[in-house]
Amino acid sequence: MAQDPNTTETLPTDEELDRAGLELVVDGPVARLTISRPERRNAMTGSTWTTMARIGRTLPEDVRVVVLAGKGDIFSAGIDLNMFTPEGVDGERSIVAGLADGSADEADLDAHIAELQAGFTWLRRPDLVTVAAVRGHAIGAGFQIALSCDLRILADDAKFCMKEPALGLVPDLTGTKPLVDIVGVHRATEICLTARRVEAEEARELGLATLVVPVDELEGAVSDAVSAILEVGAGAATATKALLQAAPENTLEEQSAAERKAQIGRLTALARSMAAQT
């Protein structure tokens, strides 16, 4: 997805990334994004997600794969619970400020949550393939951000947990749809309302894990997946992912028509490429 040529927005600086608890390395077609607050078990804050949304808006056009990981031996403990105190996290908005006394503007809070959700939704873009490399716990928002990715490659010590209901909340960072799409309503209900841990082997059985490997093989498995993805041409990859994303909501007739349209586009692109080489 090309950047808007009229925008002056740029990738976050190293200082801005550090404040958001993130690290970003862009190497040609691959961007590696790391949740980096090891002193808080990689717990995330509002600025983590708004900065992630900004990254999604400003990635170079030639980036095709995004690898998302956690610093050290844990993916993420989820949201920093200080976000739910009236004081909040230093320099950031409290999620609950003004709700107890009714002074909060619910429309404003709705808009704020939508802004936070944007840090997750860009990971589903058809022009990107996103890979979550999960070690250790991926709790709450950590689970939801892994669910936002196309592939989830897990170390065998990985553990998913949808903790929000146990805290009196609901999962609101776009994780409920992919969870239900993968495991069905009944299993998703059980996972969420017991807030239990889903360990790596069960995650594989349920389809939540694309691959499970020993801890010391995680980096290599992710690199192998990235290399394989990059072997497929960008145009075909984008068109195929868009087709697959549309399939669950389409009838067979609608999906067949979408396939025809996409294939005509690909055949036209290939024909023009061959003609340009002669």
Short mmCIF file of C-alpha atoms in Angstrom, two decimals:
data_model
loop_
_atom_site.label_atom_id
_atom_site.label_comp_id
_atom_site.label_asym_id
_atom_site.label_seq_id
_atom_site.Cartn_x
_atom_site.Cartn_y
_atom_site.Cartn_z
CA MET A 1 0.00 0.00 0.00
CA ALA A 2 1.66 3.20 -1.14
CA GLN A 3 2.00 6.04 1.29
CA ASP A 4 -0.14 9.10 0.71
CA PRO A 5 2.12 11.43 -1.32
CA ASN A 6 0.54 14.43 0.41
CA THR A 7 1.44 13.34 3.93
CA THR A 8 4.50 14.55 5.77
CA GLU A 9 4.29 11.78 8.37
CA THR A 10 7.45 9.71 8.73
CA LEU A 11 8.54 6.56 10.51
CA PRO A 12 9.00 7.11 14.25
CA THR A 13 12.47 8.10 15.38
CA ASP A 14 14.48 5.83 17.65
CA GLU A 15 13.59 8.11 20.57
CA GLU A 16 9.88 7.88 19.78
CA LEU A 17 10.10 4.12 19.40
CA ASP A 18 11.88 3.85 22.74
CA ARG A 19 9.16 5.88 24.48
CA ALA A 20 6.55 3.54 22.99
CA GLY A 21 8.45 0.42 24.05
CA LEU A 22 9.25 -0.65 20.51
CA GLU A 23 12.23 -1.42 18.30
CA LEU A 24 12.05 -1.32 14.51
CA VAL A 25 14.56 -2.51 11.93
CA VAL A 26 13.70 -2.23 8.23
CA ASP A 27 15.95 -4.22 5.91
CA GLY A 28 14.71 -4.04 2.33
CA PRO A 29 11.46 -5.98 2.05
CA VAL A 30 11.48 -7.11 5.69
CA ALA A 31 10.53 -5.03 8.74
CA ARG A 32 11.22 -6.48 12.19
CA LEU A 33 9.14 -4.93 14.95
CA THR A 34 9.95 -5.85 18.55
CA ILE A 35 7.91 -5.11 21.67
CA SER A 36 10.65 -3.92 24.00
CA ARG A 37 9.69 -3.23 27.61
CA PRO A 38 11.41 -6.19 29.28
CA GLU A 39 11.28 -4.46 32.68
CA ARG A 40 7.45 -4.67 32.39
CA ARG A 41 7.39 -8.12 30.74
CA ASN A 42 6.81 -6.34 27.44
CA ALA A 43 3.50 -4.94 28.65
CA MET A 44 2.11 -2.43 26.17
CA THR A 45 0.55 1.00 26.52
CA GLY A 46 -1.57 3.24 24.36
CA SER A 47 1.50 4.81 22.81
CA THR A 48 2.74 1.34 21.83
CA TRP A 49 -0.33 0.89 19.65
CA THR A 50 -0.58 4.42 18.28
CA THR A 51 3.09 4.21 17.34
CA MET A 52 2.48 0.85 15.69
CA ALA A 53 -0.36 2.39 13.69
CA ARG A 54 2.02 5.14 12.58
CA ILE A 55 4.55 2.52 11.53
CA GLY A 56 1.87 0.87 9.42
CA ARG A 57 1.11 4.19 7.72
CA THR A 58 4.74 5.05 7.01
CA LEU A 59 6.52 1.80 6.15
CA PRO A 60 8.50 2.02 2.92
CA GLU A 61 6.53 0.79 -0.09
CA ASP A 62 8.91 -2.09 -0.75
CA VAL A 63 8.31 -3.74 2.65
CA ARG A 64 6.49 -7.02 2.08
CA VAL A 65 6.95 -8.93 5.35
CA VAL A 66 6.62 -7.73 8.93
CA VAL A 67 7.97 -9.92 11.74
CA LEU A 68 6.59 -9.10 15.19
CA ALA A 69 8.37 -10.41 18.30
CA GLY A 70 8.90 -9.66 21.97
CA LYS A 71 12.21 -8.72 23.56
CA GLY A 72 13.78 -11.58 25.48
CA ASP A 73 11.93 -14.71 26.54
CA ILE A 74 8.36 -13.34 26.59
CA PHE A 75 6.16 -12.06 23.79
CA SER A 76 3.98 -9.70 25.83
CA ALA A 77 2.18 -9.63 29.15
CA GLY A 78 -0.57 -7.59 27.49
CA ILE A 79 -1.69 -4.12 28.43
CA ASP A 80 0.15 -2.30 31.18
CA LEU A 81 -2.45 -2.43 33.98
CA ASN A 82 -1.48 1.07 35.07
CA MET A 83 -3.50 2.20 32.05
CA PHE A 84 -6.61 1.35 34.11
CA THR A 85 -5.71 3.55 37.06
CA PRO A 86 -6.88 7.18 37.24
CA GLU A 87 -3.25 8.29 37.09
CA GLY A 88 -2.51 6.12 34.04
CA VAL A 89 0.99 5.69 32.68
CA ASP A 90 3.32 8.66 32.80
CA GLY A 91 2.74 10.86 29.77
CA GLU A 92 -0.25 8.84 28.53
CA ARG A 93 -3.99 8.97 28.76
CA SER A 94 -5.77 6.89 31.41
CA ILE A 95 -8.40 4.58 29.95
CA VAL A 96 -10.75 5.07 32.92
CA ALA A 97 -10.31 8.76 33.71
CA GLY A 98 -13.69 10.41 34.27
CA LEU A 99 -15.76 7.24 33.95
CA ALA A 100 -16.55 6.83 37.65
CA ASP A 101 -18.04 10.30 38.06
CA GLY A 102 -19.63 10.42 34.63
CA SER A 103 -17.48 13.29 33.38
CA ALA A 104 -15.91 11.25 30.59
CA ASP A 105 -17.13 11.71 27.03
CA GLU A 106 -18.08 8.22 25.80
CA ALA A 107 -17.85 9.25 22.13
CA ASP A 108 -14.34 10.51 22.76
CA LEU A 109 -13.41 7.24 24.50
CA ASP A 110 -14.88 5.28 21.58
CA ALA A 111 -12.70 7.29 19.19
CA HIS A 112 -9.66 6.71 21.40
CA ILE A 113 -10.18 2.94 21.46
CA ALA A 114 -10.57 3.00 17.67
CA GLU A 115 -7.23 4.82 17.50
CA LEU A 116 -5.65 2.06 19.59
CA GLN A 117 -7.23 -0.65 17.43
CA ALA A 118 -5.53 0.88 14.39
CA GLY A 119 -2.25 -0.40 15.84
CA PHE A 120 -3.58 -3.91 15.18
CA THR A 121 -5.65 -3.64 12.02
CA TRP A 122 -2.82 -2.60 9.67
CA LEU A 123 -1.18 -5.98 10.23
CA ARG A 124 -3.94 -7.48 8.09
CA ARG A 125 -3.17 -5.40 4.98
CA PRO A 126 -3.17 -7.50 1.78
CA ASP A 127 0.17 -6.06 0.62
CA LEU A 128 1.94 -7.34 3.75
CA VAL A 129 2.48 -10.80 5.19
CA THR A 130 2.78 -10.50 8.96
CA VAL A 131 4.47 -13.09 11.15
CA ALA A 132 4.22 -13.27 14.93
CA ALA A 133 7.27 -14.99 16.45
CA VAL A 134 6.02 -15.99 19.90
CA ARG A 135 8.13 -16.99 22.89
CA GLY A 136 6.71 -17.37 26.36
CA HIS A 137 3.50 -15.67 27.40
CA ALA A 138 1.26 -13.78 24.98
CA ILE A 139 -1.46 -12.49 27.29
CA GLY A 140 -4.50 -10.37 26.53
CA ALA A 141 -3.41 -7.68 24.10
CA GLY A 142 -0.34 -9.79 23.39
CA PHE A 143 -2.59 -12.65 22.29
CA GLN A 144 -4.70 -10.26 20.24
CA ILE A 145 -1.72 -8.77 18.43
CA ALA A 146 -0.53 -12.29 17.55
CA LEU A 147 -4.04 -13.01 16.24
CA SER A 148 -3.75 -9.93 14.02
CA CYS A 149 -0.85 -11.54 12.15
CA ASP A 150 -1.16 -13.88 9.18
CA LEU A 151 1.22 -16.48 10.60
CA ARG A 152 2.01 -17.39 14.20
CA ILE A 153 5.24 -19.31 14.65
CA LEU A 154 5.55 -20.45 18.25
CA ALA A 155 8.40 -21.64 20.38
CA ASP A 156 7.39 -24.67 22.39
CA ASP A 157 7.31 -22.56 25.57
CA ALA A 158 4.63 -20.22 24.16
CA LYS A 159 1.37 -19.71 26.05
CA PHE A 160 -1.68 -17.76 24.89
CA CYS A 161 -4.21 -16.32 27.35
CA MET A 162 -7.20 -14.01 26.79
CA LYS A 163 -7.11 -12.38 30.21
CA GLU A 164 -9.51 -9.46 29.72
CA PRO A 165 -12.74 -11.10 31.00
CA ALA A 166 -10.96 -12.12 34.21
CA LEU A 167 -10.15 -8.42 34.71
CA GLY A 168 -13.79 -7.41 34.21
CA LEU A 169 -13.16 -6.30 30.61
CA VAL A 170 -13.72 -7.57 27.09
CA PRO A 171 -11.09 -8.19 24.41
CA ASP A 172 -11.39 -4.98 22.38
CA LEU A 173 -8.22 -4.87 20.28
CA THR A 174 -9.66 -6.70 17.25
CA GLY A 175 -8.90 -10.19 18.58
CA THR A 176 -12.39 -11.66 18.91
CA LYS A 177 -13.07 -12.11 15.19
CA PRO A 178 -9.85 -13.96 14.28
CA LEU A 179 -10.17 -16.11 17.39
CA VAL A 180 -13.72 -17.14 16.44
CA ASP A 181 -12.73 -17.56 12.78
CA ILE A 182 -9.98 -19.98 13.78
CA VAL A 183 -11.46 -22.00 16.64
CA GLY A 184 -15.23 -21.38 16.43
CA VAL A 185 -17.59 -19.63 18.84
CA HIS A 186 -17.80 -22.37 21.46
CA ARG A 187 -14.05 -22.93 21.87
CA ALA A 188 -13.44 -19.17 21.78
CA THR A 189 -16.01 -18.74 24.54
CA GLU A 190 -14.27 -21.37 26.66
CA ILE A 191 -10.82 -19.84 26.09
CA CYS A 192 -11.98 -16.32 26.92
CA LEU A 193 -14.31 -17.00 29.84
CA THR A 194 -11.94 -19.33 31.65
CA ALA A 195 -8.95 -17.06 30.89
CA ARG A 196 -6.86 -20.23 30.87
CA ARG A 197 -3.49 -20.71 29.19
CA VAL A 198 -3.40 -22.31 25.77
CA GLU A 199 0.03 -23.85 25.46
CA ALA A 200 1.93 -24.30 22.24
CA GLU A 201 0.91 -27.86 21.39
CA GLU A 202 -2.79 -27.14 21.96
CA ALA A 203 -2.43 -23.93 19.95
CA ARG A 204 -1.14 -26.02 17.06
CA GLU A 205 -4.03 -28.48 17.39
CA LEU A 206 -6.56 -25.64 17.38
CA GLY A 207 -4.99 -23.89 14.39
CA LEU A 208 -3.81 -20.93 16.43
CA ALA A 209 -0.19 -21.80 15.65
CA THR A 210 1.11 -22.11 12.11
CA LEU A 211 4.18 -23.95 13.40
CA VAL A 212 5.65 -24.93 16.77
CA VAL A 213 9.41 -25.39 17.14
CA PRO A 214 11.92 -25.69 19.99
CA VAL A 215 12.94 -22.35 21.47
CA ASP A 216 16.41 -22.43 19.93
CA GLU A 217 14.91 -23.02 16.47
CA LEU A 218 12.41 -20.15 16.52
CA GLU A 219 14.63 -17.60 14.81
CA GLY A 220 15.57 -20.02 12.05
CA ALA A 221 11.97 -21.09 11.48
CA VAL A 222 10.87 -17.47 11.14
CA SER A 223 13.73 -16.74 8.73
CA ASP A 224 12.77 -19.77 6.64
CA ALA A 225 9.16 -18.58 6.47
CA VAL A 226 10.21 -15.07 5.47
CA SER A 227 12.45 -16.42 2.71
CA ALA A 228 9.67 -18.62 1.35
CA ILE A 229 7.19 -15.73 1.34
CA LEU A 230 9.62 -13.50 -0.54
CA GLU A 231 10.03 -16.15 -3.25
CA VAL A 232 6.44 -15.39 -4.32
CA GLY A 233 6.03 -12.26 -6.42
CA ALA A 234 4.57 -9.25 -4.62
CA GLY A 235 1.64 -8.81 -7.00
CA ALA A 236 0.53 -12.42 -6.77
CA ALA A 237 0.96 -12.47 -2.99
CA THR A 238 -1.14 -9.33 -2.50
CA ALA A 239 -3.90 -10.50 -4.83
CA THR A 240 -4.01 -13.96 -3.24
CA LYS A 241 -4.16 -12.64 0.32
CA ALA A 242 -6.97 -10.26 -0.65
CA LEU A 243 -8.90 -13.18 -2.16
CA LEU A 244 -8.43 -15.32 0.93
CA GLN A 245 -9.50 -12.51 3.25
CA ALA A 246 -12.70 -11.99 1.26
CA ALA A 247 -13.58 -15.69 1.04
CA PRO A 248 -15.30 -16.19 4.43
CA GLU A 249 -17.86 -13.46 3.72
CA ASN A 250 -18.44 -14.34 0.05
CA THR A 251 -20.81 -16.84 -1.45
CA LEU A 252 -19.25 -19.34 -3.85
CA GLU A 253 -20.58 -17.31 -6.76
CA GLU A 254 -19.14 -14.08 -5.35
CA GLN A 255 -15.78 -15.69 -4.64
CA SER A 256 -15.64 -17.24 -8.10
CA ALA A 257 -16.23 -13.82 -9.62
CA ALA A 258 -13.55 -12.31 -7.39
CA GLU A 259 -11.10 -15.01 -8.50
CA ARG A 260 -11.82 -14.26 -12.16
CA LYS A 261 -11.31 -10.53 -11.67
CA ALA A 262 -8.07 -11.05 -9.74
CA GLN A 263 -6.75 -13.50 -12.31
CA ILE A 264 -7.47 -11.15 -15.19
CA GLY A 265 -5.47 -8.53 -13.32
CA ARG A 266 -2.57 -10.90 -12.82
CA LEU A 267 -2.62 -12.14 -16.43
CA THR A 268 -2.64 -8.56 -17.67
CA ALA A 269 0.31 -7.67 -15.45
CA LEU A 270 2.26 -10.73 -16.60
CA ALA A 271 1.54 -10.05 -20.26
CA ARG A 272 2.67 -6.46 -19.96
CA SER A 273 5.83 -7.55 -18.15
CA MET A 274 6.68 -10.05 -20.90
CA ALA A 275 5.97 -7.48 -23.62
CA ALA A 276 8.29 -4.98 -21.92
CA GLN A 277 11.12 -7.53 -22.02
CA THR A 278 10.90 -8.09 -25.79
#
